[in-house]
Amino acid sequence: MDAKTGLLGGDGKISLNWREKVLGKIVKIQHRYDHLFGSKKISNALWRKLLYTWVFCATMFSLWIFLYMSSQAIEKRKETLASMCDERAQMLQDQFNVSMNHVQAMSILISTFHHGKSPSAIDQTTFAEYTKRTAFERPLTSGVAYAVRVLHSERAEFEKQQGWPIHRMDTLEQNLVHKDDFDPEVLEPSPIQEEYAPVIFAQDTVSHVVSIDLLSGKEDRENVLRARASGKGVLTAPFRLIKTNRLGVILTFAVYKTDLPSNATPDERIQATAGYIGGIFHIQSLVEKLLQQLASKQNIVLNVLDTTNQSHPISMYGSDEADDALEYVSTLNFGDPFRKHEMRCRFKQKPPWPWLAITTSYGFLVIAMLTGHIFYATVNRIAKVEDDYQKMMELKKQAEAADIAKSQFLATVSHEIRTPMNGVLGMLHMLMHTDLDVTQQDYVRTAQASGKALVSLINEVLDQAKIESGKLELEAVQFDLRAILDDVLSLFSGKSQEKGVELAVFISDQVPEKLIGDPGRFRQIITNLMGNSIKFTEKGHIFVTVHLAQEVMDSLDVETESSSKNNLSGFQVAERRVSWAKFKTFSQHERVCSYPSSTYDLINLIVSVEDTGVGIPFEAQCRVFTPFMQVGPSISRTHGGTGIGLSISKCLVELMNGEVGFVSIPNVGSTFTFTAVFNNGHSNLNEYTCQQMNNQSNSANSEFEGMSALVVDPRSVRAKVSKYHVQRLGIQVEIVSDLNQVLSSLKSRKPRIDMVLIEEEVWNNDSDLSILFVDQLRHIDQKVTPRLFLLAKSISSTRSDNVTCDTHSPAVIMKPLRASMVAACLQRTMGNMGNKGNYRNGEVSRLSLQHLLLGRKILIVDDNKVNLKVAAGALKRYGAELVCVESGKEAISLLTPPHSFYACFMDIQMPGMDGFEATKTIRDVEKSVNRKIQLGEVSAEAHGNVLNWHVPILAMTADVIHATQEECMKCGMDGYVSKPFEAEQLYREVSRFSYSAESRKL
């Protein structure tokens, strides 16, 4: 806690407590996790137990689902059975009640019309007819009969009156007779008893019971006695019916002579009894009739039982053919409280398999198992990912170590190669400024070119390494785009002149003069593209154009100006607009607002490099931007190169938020196009607008301001390029297509023409016309005859017989055109201009070089004596006074104030004390002296009248790693010069501190 507070300082104490609490919680959670799951074995065992627990619980739950749903299905089956059984029981009971009520009504009918009338209004025929017609009202009865009460004293008279004797029933009960064998005549007479109950009226269906004494049968006797004593309907126990031998019951009601009160006693009822009416019920047939009324009669099996005696129930209907053990019992109430009946129901078939329960439980079990499998796979996957992560982290560490080793190796190799190369190139450069013959100069130039090619290769390999490691960063400084392209043209001008290839650059007037970005990387892209074009182009042209992206979107002229009929050289070219066809910048969704409002802050440039070279075979175009890939094995042998220039360029374009594309046709040429986004280098919009309106001139004080010129060229694109470069000097330019138009223009114009620039093609096509033109030019009525200039693209073309030393003969301006080169040629030819002015490319007359650093004392610190000689020789050309030392300690002693050194070039890697440590020590000494001067402890006069000591120290090293540059700035250095260096590079770095060196003095 204290250590962290000390590191954070006072400003961090407010948030420290909160941060410590959060970190403490995280540490505790992590500790608990590590405690529980830290061991891999414990973690795997725990996950395995969880998996087994899950499988067991899922299986138990699936079994519970099956049992629960099965029980639900059984309950539903029970409910269905109960509903069906209750429905049938209710129907049977309702219809029995209807029949019972009708039988009771008939008892009243007989009491009224038989016993209440004298003579009786009812006889057997009437009774039989009536019961037949009213049978539908008794749906469950198979017959109705009436037995009259006859006392023993009345038996003889009754038998005489009826004409048949009273027969006994118990004989029939004991000896059942088939209905076909039944004969009432053979029945035995009823035995002597106190009273009799012979049947006198019977429905036709049971007419065989007439004359039978009901009191002589056991079941009927009990039934009759209970009926007359209770006054209600009573039922017999099930028994075999006479004649039919089928199981049935008899419902009996007593018929009374007079109306009895509801509370009559049994004795009163017995005394008032006149007879008995009974309804015969054939149970089996009646139940079957009932079931026929139901559509689902086949689904269940019915059993109707008399359960008066619970231990020995009597089956009245049904069988045991059902296979289902499930049974439901419905109670039947037939109106006789003494007799108990019930209906037992069962399904005919066994219950079906509970498929819903099976499928549901099985489905859940499958889902649970799948979930467990997913869980298991996830755990294994997590474990594998953790293992892979650990391996990846180990590989990452190894890769980082390898990357550091590679970077260190590249830096070391680069340093070790650059250091001797600095000596080689430096000495060759110094050798070039000595007296050499032509052959010797050629040897030196060849050696210089080879050395520079090696340095270029080293730079490309380092850039590729930076790109692969993601450490390539762009600067953001102000630069002049036109000056950079002039420098690149100068770089390739020699080769283009030797080959006779037209090399030109055109920059739109809409492009600002000043941009903010990385000029070095932009120069590298252009150099790579133009270098490839120069390498593979033997005839025709190489044309570089720069426009605003908005111009290309708004102007068809920009897109079609390089057609095969109207281009720089007249050769067929690859269509330029195809190279940017896939750019997002030009898609409908990515279009920006109209120029210039949207482009003041951000400038989106589109740059095209068009050539008429050999082109790229179609099969090789897919690998153009692949590092270290050549179109073919013969390419590297014929033209050289590593194959990484385009790859690096593509990466740099992407870092500039741009896109790159190309179109190439074999034996026609290639066009590479890229976009890049920069910031506007102008301070405000007014300055930007003024530059757009008048960016043709180099400056307001240009020495060529106000002059006018004619450009003679039949090709509009080429003429446009010449006009662009001449106008940059402030010269007004007009374009004509031939020499005759020049004469016409000279004669008709009042403002004088100062110069005529003639394209080489026009001049050489007709030598007679050219001579005639020169002759007529001498007779032009002007105070000063216009000077003639021939625009030539190759060295051989300048050796023409037409070019003489006559004042009217054309002077040669070699292409590629650059503003500085054109200005120098105009100065040389138009002698009145003198040799003044300082142009964009920083070209300085050799005669004035020795005065640039005259009187400036510069210290060079390097442990390598060759590098000391190279640096000293380079700076001596500028007139500097040099002091060379080989160690950092010597530099500290020499740069301790007061001293007279203007600047110091210090090597970084030196034995003993390196450049970083030496610079830090020097800065510490300077700060100490400056503080003492400010506090008045020492006088400024004693320290050279300097109030603020700060000598510019410039790093001088072969290490070009970006981290080294940062370290240079961090330790107090003011600049950075990479080896191998050139004299102009050293001077340019020193000249940046001319003002600050003077301002230190009083």
PDB file of N, CA, C and O in Angstrom, residues 810-836:
ATOM      1  N   PRO A 810      17.021  27.132 -80.535  1.00  0.00           N
ATOM      2  CA  PRO A 810      16.434  26.773 -79.234  1.00  0.00           C
ATOM      3  C   PRO A 810      17.454  26.215 -78.261  1.00  0.00           C
ATOM      4  O   PRO A 810      18.340  25.459 -78.652  1.00  0.00           O
ATOM      5  N   ALA A 811      17.308  26.620 -77.005  1.00  0.00           N
ATOM      6  CA  ALA A 811      18.050  25.980 -75.920  1.00  0.00           C
ATOM      7  C   ALA A 811      17.273  24.759 -75.470  1.00  0.00           C
ATOM      8  O   ALA A 811      16.044  24.697 -75.573  1.00  0.00           O
ATOM      9  N   VAL A 812      18.012  23.772 -74.989  1.00  0.00           N
ATOM     10  CA  VAL A 812      17.386  22.490 -74.642  1.00  0.00           C
ATOM     11  C   VAL A 812      17.062  22.460 -73.147  1.00  0.00           C
ATOM     12  O   VAL A 812      17.913  22.763 -72.310  1.00  0.00           O
ATOM     13  N   ILE A 813      15.814  22.098 -72.852  1.00  0.00           N
ATOM     14  CA  ILE A 813      15.382  21.816 -71.471  1.00  0.00           C
ATOM     15  C   ILE A 813      15.086  20.331 -71.388  1.00  0.00           C
ATOM     16  O   ILE A 813      14.187  19.829 -72.058  1.00  0.00           O
ATOM     17  N   MET A 814      15.870  19.634 -70.586  1.00  0.00           N
ATOM     18  CA  MET A 814      15.733  18.185 -70.497  1.00  0.00           C
ATOM     19  C   MET A 814      14.540  17.801 -69.608  1.00  0.00           C
ATOM     20  O   MET A 814      14.315  18.373 -68.560  1.00  0.00           O
ATOM     21  N   LYS A 815      13.819  16.842 -70.100  1.00  0.00           N
ATOM     22  CA  LYS A 815      12.749  16.261 -69.307  1.00  0.00           C
ATOM     23  C   LYS A 815      13.335  15.169 -68.418  1.00  0.00           C
ATOM     24  O   LYS A 815      14.394  14.614 -68.750  1.00  0.00           O
ATOM     25  N   PRO A 816      12.690  14.855 -67.304  1.00  0.00           N
ATOM     26  CA  PRO A 816      11.380  15.361 -66.831  1.00  0.00           C
ATOM     27  C   PRO A 816      11.464  16.781 -66.317  1.00  0.00           C
ATOM     28  O   PRO A 816      12.460  17.187 -65.726  1.00  0.00           O
ATOM     29  N   LEU A 817      10.363  17.540 -66.570  1.00  0.00           N
ATOM     30  CA  LEU A 817      10.323  18.940 -66.170  1.00  0.00           C
ATOM     31  C   LEU A 817      10.115  19.057 -64.673  1.00  0.00           C
ATOM     32  O   LEU A 817       9.290  18.364 -64.083  1.00  0.00           O
ATOM     33  N   ARG A 818      10.905  19.922 -64.040  1.00  0.00           N
ATOM     34  CA  ARG A 818      10.732  20.333 -62.647  1.00  0.00           C
ATOM     35  C   ARG A 818      10.864  21.829 -62.588  1.00  0.00           C
ATOM     36  O   ARG A 818      11.611  22.441 -63.389  1.00  0.00           O
ATOM     37  N   ALA A 819      10.207  22.464 -61.681  1.00  0.00           N
ATOM     38  CA  ALA A 819      10.219  23.922 -61.610  1.00  0.00           C
ATOM     39  C   ALA A 819      11.627  24.447 -61.435  1.00  0.00           C
ATOM     40  O   ALA A 819      12.039  25.427 -62.077  1.00  0.00           O
ATOM     41  N   SER A 820      12.416  23.840 -60.586  1.00  0.00           N
ATOM     42  CA  SER A 820      13.776  24.320 -60.323  1.00  0.00           C
ATOM     43  C   SER A 820      14.652  24.173 -61.552  1.00  0.00           C
ATOM     44  O   SER A 820      15.453  25.059 -61.881  1.00  0.00           O
ATOM     45  N   MET A 821      14.513  23.024 -62.238  1.00  0.00           N
ATOM     46  CA  MET A 821      15.316  22.792 -63.427  1.00  0.00           C
ATOM     47  C   MET A 821      14.930  23.732 -64.549  1.00  0.00           C
ATOM     48  O   MET A 821      15.783  24.284 -65.261  1.00  0.00           O
ATOM     49  N   VAL A 822      13.637  23.959 -64.745  1.00  0.00           N
ATOM     50  CA  VAL A 822      13.183  24.898 -65.764  1.00  0.00           C
ATOM     51  C   VAL A 822      13.678  26.298 -65.446  1.00  0.00           C
ATOM     52  O   VAL A 822      14.157  27.039 -66.324  1.00  0.00           O
ATOM     53  N   ALA A 823      13.599  26.695 -64.176  1.00  0.00           N
ATOM     54  CA  ALA A 823      14.059  28.024 -63.777  1.00  0.00           C
ATOM     55  C   ALA A 823      15.554  28.193 -64.022  1.00  0.00           C
ATOM     56  O   ALA A 823      16.012  29.240 -64.509  1.00  0.00           O
ATOM     57  N   ALA A 824      16.330  27.151 -63.681  1.00  0.00           N
ATOM     58  CA  ALA A 824      17.776  27.232 -63.886  1.00  0.00           C
ATOM     59  C   ALA A 824      18.106  27.382 -65.362  1.00  0.00           C
ATOM     60  O   ALA A 824      18.999  28.163 -65.760  1.00  0.00           O
ATOM     61  N   CYS A 825      17.403  26.641 -66.225  1.00  0.00           N
ATOM     62  CA  CYS A 825      17.655  26.732 -67.661  1.00  0.00           C
ATOM     63  C   CYS A 825      17.265  28.094 -68.196  1.00  0.00           C
ATOM     64  O   CYS A 825      17.960  28.671 -69.036  1.00  0.00           O
ATOM     65  N   LEU A 826      16.140  28.646 -67.714  1.00  0.00           N
ATOM     66  CA  LEU A 826      15.722  29.974 -68.165  1.00  0.00           C
ATOM     67  C   LEU A 826      16.723  31.024 -67.720  1.00  0.00           C
ATOM     68  O   LEU A 826      17.063  31.960 -68.469  1.00  0.00           O
ATOM     69  N   GLN A 827      17.212  30.901 -66.507  1.00  0.00           N
ATOM     70  CA  GLN A 827      18.216  31.842 -66.011  1.00  0.00           C
ATOM     71  C   GLN A 827      19.478  31.794 -66.858  1.00  0.00           C
ATOM     72  O   GLN A 827      20.062  32.820 -67.231  1.00  0.00           O
ATOM     73  N   ARG A 828      19.902  30.578 -67.154  1.00  0.00           N
ATOM     74  CA  ARG A 828      21.147  30.407 -67.897  1.00  0.00           C
ATOM     75  C   ARG A 828      21.013  30.956 -69.308  1.00  0.00           C
ATOM     76  O   ARG A 828      21.953  31.541 -69.865  1.00  0.00           O
ATOM     77  N   THR A 829      19.845  30.747 -69.897  1.00  0.00           N
ATOM     78  CA  THR A 829      19.661  31.146 -71.293  1.00  0.00           C
ATOM     79  C   THR A 829      19.321  32.631 -71.413  1.00  0.00           C
ATOM     80  O   THR A 829      19.846  33.337 -72.270  1.00  0.00           O
ATOM     81  N   MET A 830      18.430  33.109 -70.555  1.00  0.00           N
ATOM     82  CA  MET A 830      18.007  34.511 -70.599  1.00  0.00           C
ATOM     83  C   MET A 830      18.887  35.278 -69.622  1.00  0.00           C
ATOM     84  O   MET A 830      18.467  35.676 -68.548  1.00  0.00           O
ATOM     85  N   GLY A 831      20.140  35.498 -69.951  1.00  0.00           N
ATOM     86  CA  GLY A 831      21.185  35.946 -69.046  1.00  0.00           C
ATOM     87  C   GLY A 831      20.854  37.122 -68.177  1.00  0.00           C
ATOM     88  O   GLY A 831      21.445  37.317 -67.118  1.00  0.00           O
ATOM     89  N   ASN A 832      19.922  37.905 -68.501  1.00  0.00           N
ATOM     90  CA  ASN A 832      19.637  39.103 -67.713  1.00  0.00           C
ATOM     91  C   ASN A 832      19.007  38.784 -66.365  1.00  0.00           C
ATOM     92  O   ASN A 832      18.834  39.677 -65.544  1.00  0.00           O
ATOM     93  N   MET A 833      18.669  37.565 -66.160  1.00  0.00           N
ATOM     94  CA  MET A 833      18.002  37.230 -64.900  1.00  0.00           C
ATOM     95  C   MET A 833      18.985  37.069 -63.751  1.00  0.00           C
ATOM     96  O   MET A 833      18.631  37.182 -62.610  1.00  0.00           O
ATOM     97  N   GLY A 834      20.240  36.784 -64.023  1.00  0.00           N
ATOM     98  CA  GLY A 834      21.188  36.551 -62.941  1.00  0.00           C
ATOM     99  C   GLY A 834      20.948  35.195 -62.309  1.00  0.00           C
ATOM    100  O   GLY A 834      20.118  34.416 -62.734  1.00  0.00           O
ATOM    101  N   ASN A 835      21.687  34.930 -61.256  1.00  0.00           N
ATOM    102  CA  ASN A 835      21.569  33.652 -60.547  1.00  0.00           C
ATOM    103  C   ASN A 835      21.076  33.916 -59.149  1.00  0.00           C
ATOM    104  O   ASN A 835      21.830  34.009 -58.213  1.00  0.00           O
ATOM    105  N   LYS A 836      19.786  34.121 -59.043  1.00  0.00           N
ATOM    106  CA  LYS A 836      19.204  34.405 -57.745  1.00  0.00           C
ATOM    107  C   LYS A 836      17.950  33.572 -57.532  1.00  0.00           C
ATOM    108  O   LYS A 836      17.388  33.047 -58.470  1.00  0.00           O
TER     109      LYS A 836
END
